[in-house]
XYZ file of C-alpha atoms in Angstrom:
336
model
C 86.854 78.629 86.998
C 88.350 81.472 84.912
C 91.344 83.250 86.390
C 91.618 86.987 86.806
C 94.352 88.969 85.078
C 96.048 89.496 88.441
C 96.075 85.766 89.234
C 97.676 85.025 85.871
C 100.151 87.883 86.196
C 101.343 86.498 89.533
C 102.217 83.204 87.814
C 104.926 84.916 85.743
C 105.797 88.179 87.532
C 106.388 89.265 91.136
C 103.612 91.740 91.955
C 104.586 94.712 94.121
C 102.283 97.339 95.672
C 103.178 100.939 94.843
C 101.767 102.841 97.830
C 102.379 104.015 101.387
C 98.810 103.099 102.361
C 99.182 100.120 104.716
C 95.504 99.176 104.531
C 95.654 99.062 100.724
C 98.731 96.833 100.935
C 96.944 94.441 103.294
C 94.086 94.141 100.799
C 96.337 93.660 97.760
C 98.562 91.012 99.419
C 101.669 91.769 97.293
C 105.064 90.118 97.649
C 106.881 93.444 98.066
C 106.008 97.134 98.414
C 107.558 100.379 97.221
C 107.248 103.891 98.606
C 108.490 107.296 97.522
C 108.353 110.800 99.052
C 105.060 111.635 97.313
C 103.400 108.420 98.526
C 104.650 108.872 102.101
C 103.457 112.500 102.118
C 100.015 111.388 100.919
C 99.811 108.587 103.508
C 100.936 110.918 106.299
C 97.858 113.067 105.666
C 95.397 110.168 106.012
C 93.530 110.217 109.355
C 94.129 106.512 109.975
C 97.888 107.093 110.077
C 97.891 110.185 112.310
C 99.094 108.144 115.273
C 102.185 107.057 113.305
C 102.989 110.663 112.392
C 102.408 111.874 115.951
C 104.559 109.105 117.416
C 107.473 109.928 115.116
C 107.167 113.651 115.895
C 107.085 113.113 119.661
C 110.088 110.769 119.480
C 112.029 113.352 117.459
C 111.102 116.076 119.961
C 112.251 113.893 122.845
C 115.516 113.078 121.065
C 116.373 116.730 120.343
C 115.125 118.178 123.647
C 112.830 121.054 124.565
C 115.196 123.674 123.174
C 114.910 122.402 119.597
C 112.940 124.424 117.060
C 109.838 122.988 115.389
C 111.747 123.049 112.093
C 114.625 120.958 113.498
C 112.199 118.456 115.034
C 110.238 118.206 111.776
C 113.476 117.708 109.818
C 114.517 114.782 112.015
C 110.992 113.336 112.037
C 110.660 113.256 108.257
C 113.820 111.137 108.026
C 112.279 108.616 110.410
C 108.739 108.650 109.027
C 109.477 106.623 105.881
C 111.211 104.002 108.044
C 108.227 103.854 110.397
C 105.871 103.297 107.458
C 108.338 100.747 106.082
C 108.290 98.809 109.363
C 104.482 98.719 109.370
C 104.445 97.607 105.721
C 106.955 94.816 106.398
C 104.618 93.489 109.088
C 101.972 92.721 106.426
C 104.078 91.549 103.450
C 106.422 88.560 103.127
C 109.058 90.309 101.018
C 110.894 93.613 100.849
C 110.062 97.292 101.118
C 111.807 100.058 99.176
C 112.688 103.173 101.183
C 113.980 106.235 99.357
C 117.025 108.375 100.043
C 116.367 112.129 100.143
C 115.982 113.179 96.490
C 117.941 116.351 97.263
C 121.021 114.101 97.534
C 120.613 112.756 93.989
C 123.926 114.253 92.794
C 125.804 113.629 96.058
C 127.438 110.189 96.179
C 128.763 110.459 99.731
C 125.575 112.041 101.059
C 123.513 109.271 99.479
C 125.709 106.595 101.049
C 125.483 108.214 104.478
C 121.686 108.408 104.377
C 121.475 104.816 103.120
C 123.574 103.714 106.102
C 121.285 105.717 108.405
C 118.168 104.067 106.937
C 119.610 100.559 107.238
C 120.782 101.334 110.779
C 117.300 102.406 111.861
C 115.739 99.267 110.377
C 118.358 96.991 111.952
C 117.920 98.740 115.308
C 114.265 97.653 115.093
C 115.306 94.057 114.420
C 114.681 94.149 110.654
C 117.347 92.594 108.456
C 118.859 94.591 105.596
C 117.851 91.685 103.346
C 114.267 92.973 103.563
C 115.153 96.533 102.548
C 115.814 98.087 99.157
C 117.360 101.552 99.283
C 115.803 103.685 96.539
C 118.239 106.022 94.804
C 117.771 108.233 91.735
C 119.521 106.906 88.615
C 121.998 109.755 88.260
C 125.646 108.888 87.624
C 126.403 109.890 91.234
C 123.512 107.822 92.572
C 124.634 104.776 90.610
C 128.161 105.105 92.009
C 126.749 105.250 95.545
C 124.646 102.146 94.867
C 127.676 100.301 93.508
C 129.515 100.821 96.790
C 126.477 100.048 98.951
C 125.890 96.754 97.124
C 129.444 95.689 98.018
C 128.467 96.187 101.678
C 125.418 93.956 101.344
C 122.985 96.872 101.133
C 120.566 96.203 98.275
C 119.471 99.083 96.065
C 116.509 100.004 93.881
C 117.553 102.563 91.267
C 114.548 104.743 90.510
C 113.656 107.629 88.174
C 115.069 105.529 85.344
C 114.081 106.523 81.826
C 116.929 105.648 79.460
C 118.876 102.569 78.378
C 122.139 104.290 79.386
C 120.870 104.564 82.978
C 119.791 100.918 82.994
C 123.079 99.557 81.638
C 125.116 101.684 84.063
C 123.050 100.256 86.923
C 123.529 96.675 85.741
C 127.285 97.151 85.318
C 127.394 98.585 88.860
C 125.778 95.389 90.166
C 122.647 96.965 91.652
C 119.915 94.608 92.799
C 116.949 96.167 91.005
C 115.951 99.005 88.690
C 112.577 100.756 88.367
C 112.011 102.124 84.848
C 109.049 104.536 84.873
C 106.611 103.377 82.199
C 103.853 105.937 82.668
C 106.113 108.962 82.959
C 107.775 108.016 79.672
C 104.312 107.794 78.078
C 103.382 111.191 79.541
C 106.417 112.825 77.930
C 105.790 111.370 74.473
C 102.074 112.242 74.533
C 102.930 115.834 75.395
C 105.806 116.014 72.885
C 103.984 114.472 69.913
C 100.318 115.144 70.669
C 99.612 111.474 69.939
C 98.006 108.793 72.083
C 99.668 105.405 72.422
C 98.198 102.035 73.314
C 99.422 98.501 73.896
C 102.792 97.572 72.424
C 103.059 101.029 70.796
C 103.365 102.673 74.232
C 106.888 104.223 74.422
C 107.123 103.325 78.139
C 106.329 99.695 77.377
C 108.893 99.694 74.564
C 111.561 101.180 76.843
C 111.100 98.566 79.583
C 110.953 95.767 77.006
C 114.264 96.968 75.533
C 115.918 97.073 78.974
C 114.545 93.665 79.992
C 115.746 91.999 76.786
C 119.184 93.630 77.084
C 119.639 92.402 80.659
C 118.548 88.840 79.861
C 120.566 88.709 76.639
C 123.808 89.560 78.447
C 123.103 87.726 81.701
C 122.982 90.629 84.139
C 121.793 89.746 87.644
C 120.048 93.107 88.069
C 116.281 92.593 87.877
C 113.752 94.873 86.191
C 110.686 96.233 87.982
C 108.368 98.222 85.740
C 106.825 101.159 87.629
C 104.579 104.214 87.268
C 101.711 102.731 85.272
C 98.917 104.791 83.761
C 96.615 101.902 82.775
C 96.326 98.107 82.876
C 97.149 97.916 79.168
C 100.769 98.803 79.982
C 100.872 96.071 82.641
C 99.431 93.477 80.262
C 102.131 94.303 77.689
C 104.855 93.747 80.308
C 103.571 90.434 81.671
C 106.622 88.306 82.408
C 108.792 91.205 83.587
C 110.768 90.264 86.715
C 108.633 92.509 88.918
C 105.916 95.128 88.391
C 105.027 97.700 91.057
C 101.372 98.648 90.700
C 99.117 101.190 92.417
C 96.139 99.901 94.468
C 93.467 101.048 91.993
C 95.147 99.237 89.075
C 95.646 96.118 91.231
C 91.917 96.166 91.938
C 91.153 96.500 88.232
C 93.376 93.520 87.419
C 91.848 91.504 90.268
C 88.312 92.057 88.985
C 88.971 91.431 85.286
C 88.937 87.981 83.698
C 90.528 87.035 80.384
C 93.588 85.390 78.910
C 96.954 86.923 79.791
C 99.865 85.867 77.607
C 103.529 86.222 78.543
C 105.107 89.109 76.646
C 108.613 89.175 78.172
C 110.565 85.922 78.166
C 114.195 85.485 79.291
C 114.801 82.535 76.973
C 113.645 84.454 73.900
C 115.765 87.427 74.931
C 118.903 85.267 75.031
C 118.572 84.587 71.289
C 118.151 88.222 70.224
C 120.698 90.156 68.212
C 121.494 93.100 70.500
C 124.565 95.330 70.462
C 126.442 95.337 73.783
C 127.357 98.752 75.159
C 129.838 99.822 77.820
C 128.764 102.873 79.768
C 131.502 105.025 81.274
C 130.767 108.539 82.549
C 131.510 110.226 79.244
C 129.205 107.837 77.379
C 126.527 108.176 80.078
C 126.624 111.974 79.867
C 126.586 111.932 76.064
C 123.641 109.522 75.840
C 121.753 111.392 78.555
C 122.192 114.728 76.807
C 120.981 113.191 73.537
C 117.865 111.670 75.147
C 115.514 114.627 75.677
C 112.886 112.496 77.368
C 115.279 110.941 79.907
C 116.881 114.319 80.537
C 113.557 116.069 81.115
C 111.933 113.334 83.213
C 114.941 112.709 85.484
C 115.172 116.441 86.248
C 111.420 116.694 86.755
C 111.324 113.580 88.951
C 114.106 114.762 91.261
C 112.482 118.178 91.573
C 109.073 116.598 92.236
C 110.325 114.256 94.960
C 112.352 117.078 96.512
C 109.229 119.267 96.589
C 107.254 116.427 98.204
C 109.868 116.227 100.959
C 109.684 119.979 101.520
C 105.884 119.721 101.734
C 106.225 116.874 104.223
C 108.565 118.935 106.409
C 106.021 121.788 106.433
C 103.224 119.325 107.241
C 105.189 117.857 110.138
C 106.116 121.270 111.571
C 102.428 122.269 111.456
C 101.367 119.062 113.184
C 104.053 119.487 115.851
C 102.692 122.979 116.600
C 99.197 121.472 116.958
C 100.474 118.813 119.359
C 102.307 121.401 121.461
C 99.190 123.598 121.610
C 97.092 120.586 122.635
C 99.547 119.657 125.390
C 99.584 123.234 126.724
C 95.788 123.203 126.914
C 95.871 119.900 128.817
C 98.412 121.309 131.286
C 96.282 124.433 131.743
C 93.182 122.295 132.355
C 95.010 120.360 135.081
C-alpha cells in the first residue's frame, strides 16, 4: 500500500505540531508541539477552550485578591495561560512542548532568565519535568546569552525568530538544544523585496535552513535544527531529513492525504564531507553580520514586534473576559 508524504517524512524527521489548538494536536499525533504568543492568543479565543481561560483568570484573581485591578489580574493570567495550554498539550503528546518567554524581554538577558525560571517552576509545580519543556527565546544576542546560561542549569531552550547564519552559529556555540529557523517568513521577505516567486529548492527559506543544517552537521554541533513557519508543503518536501520540522495543522493534513515518493534532501553524512568555512561569532561579528543581512534584520525586528503585539492583545482579551465573569457573578449574587 502506498505511503503518504507524512508517513515517509516521519521516517526521517521528527514531526512537530505548530499550534495551540489541543484538538488539532490530538488529530495530528505529533512527537512534539510548539506554541507562540500569536497561536496562544488564537486558541484562547476558541469557544472550546473558554474554560481554560476562565480557570486561569479566576486563579489569578484569587491569588491577587479582591483589591487587584482587572489589568493586574489579566497580566498575571497571561503569564500562566501558555503554561496551562502547555500542560494540556503534554497530556496528548509523548514528547516536548515549547513555551515562549515574553517577546518584550528579547533584549533583556536577566529578564529572560527570570521568566524562564518562572515557566519551569510552574511546570515543575504541576509535576512536569523540565526535560519535557523547551523555553522559546528570540535569537537576539541577549537572548542567546540567556539561553547559554539556562542550558547550563539543565533548562533546554528553543531559539526562535532565527533568520540568519550568524544567529544559528551563535546559538550552536552557546550550546542551545534547538533552533527554529523561519522558512516561510524568509520567503515572504524575498518575494516582497524582489517581486519574484520561488518554488522548491530555489526557495530562499529552504536554502537558509539547508545551509544551517549542513553547517551544524559538518562541524558536529549538538544543537538540532527545526524548520518552522512553512507556507506550503513544497518547502517541507525540500527539507525532508531535517532534524525536526514544526508544521501547522492544515499542512499536516495535506501531507497526510497526499501519496507519492518522498526523497531525503538533508543528510548528516553528506554534510560531513562538504567544504564549508568555519566561523566564530563574537558580539562584534554578530552585530556586523546582522547589520549586513537586511532580511534577518527586518524579520527579527518584525517578529519581536508582532509577538509583543499578540501579547498585548491577549492581555486586553483577558481583561475583557474577566470583566464579563465579574458581571456574571454579580448577576448570580443578585438573583440569589
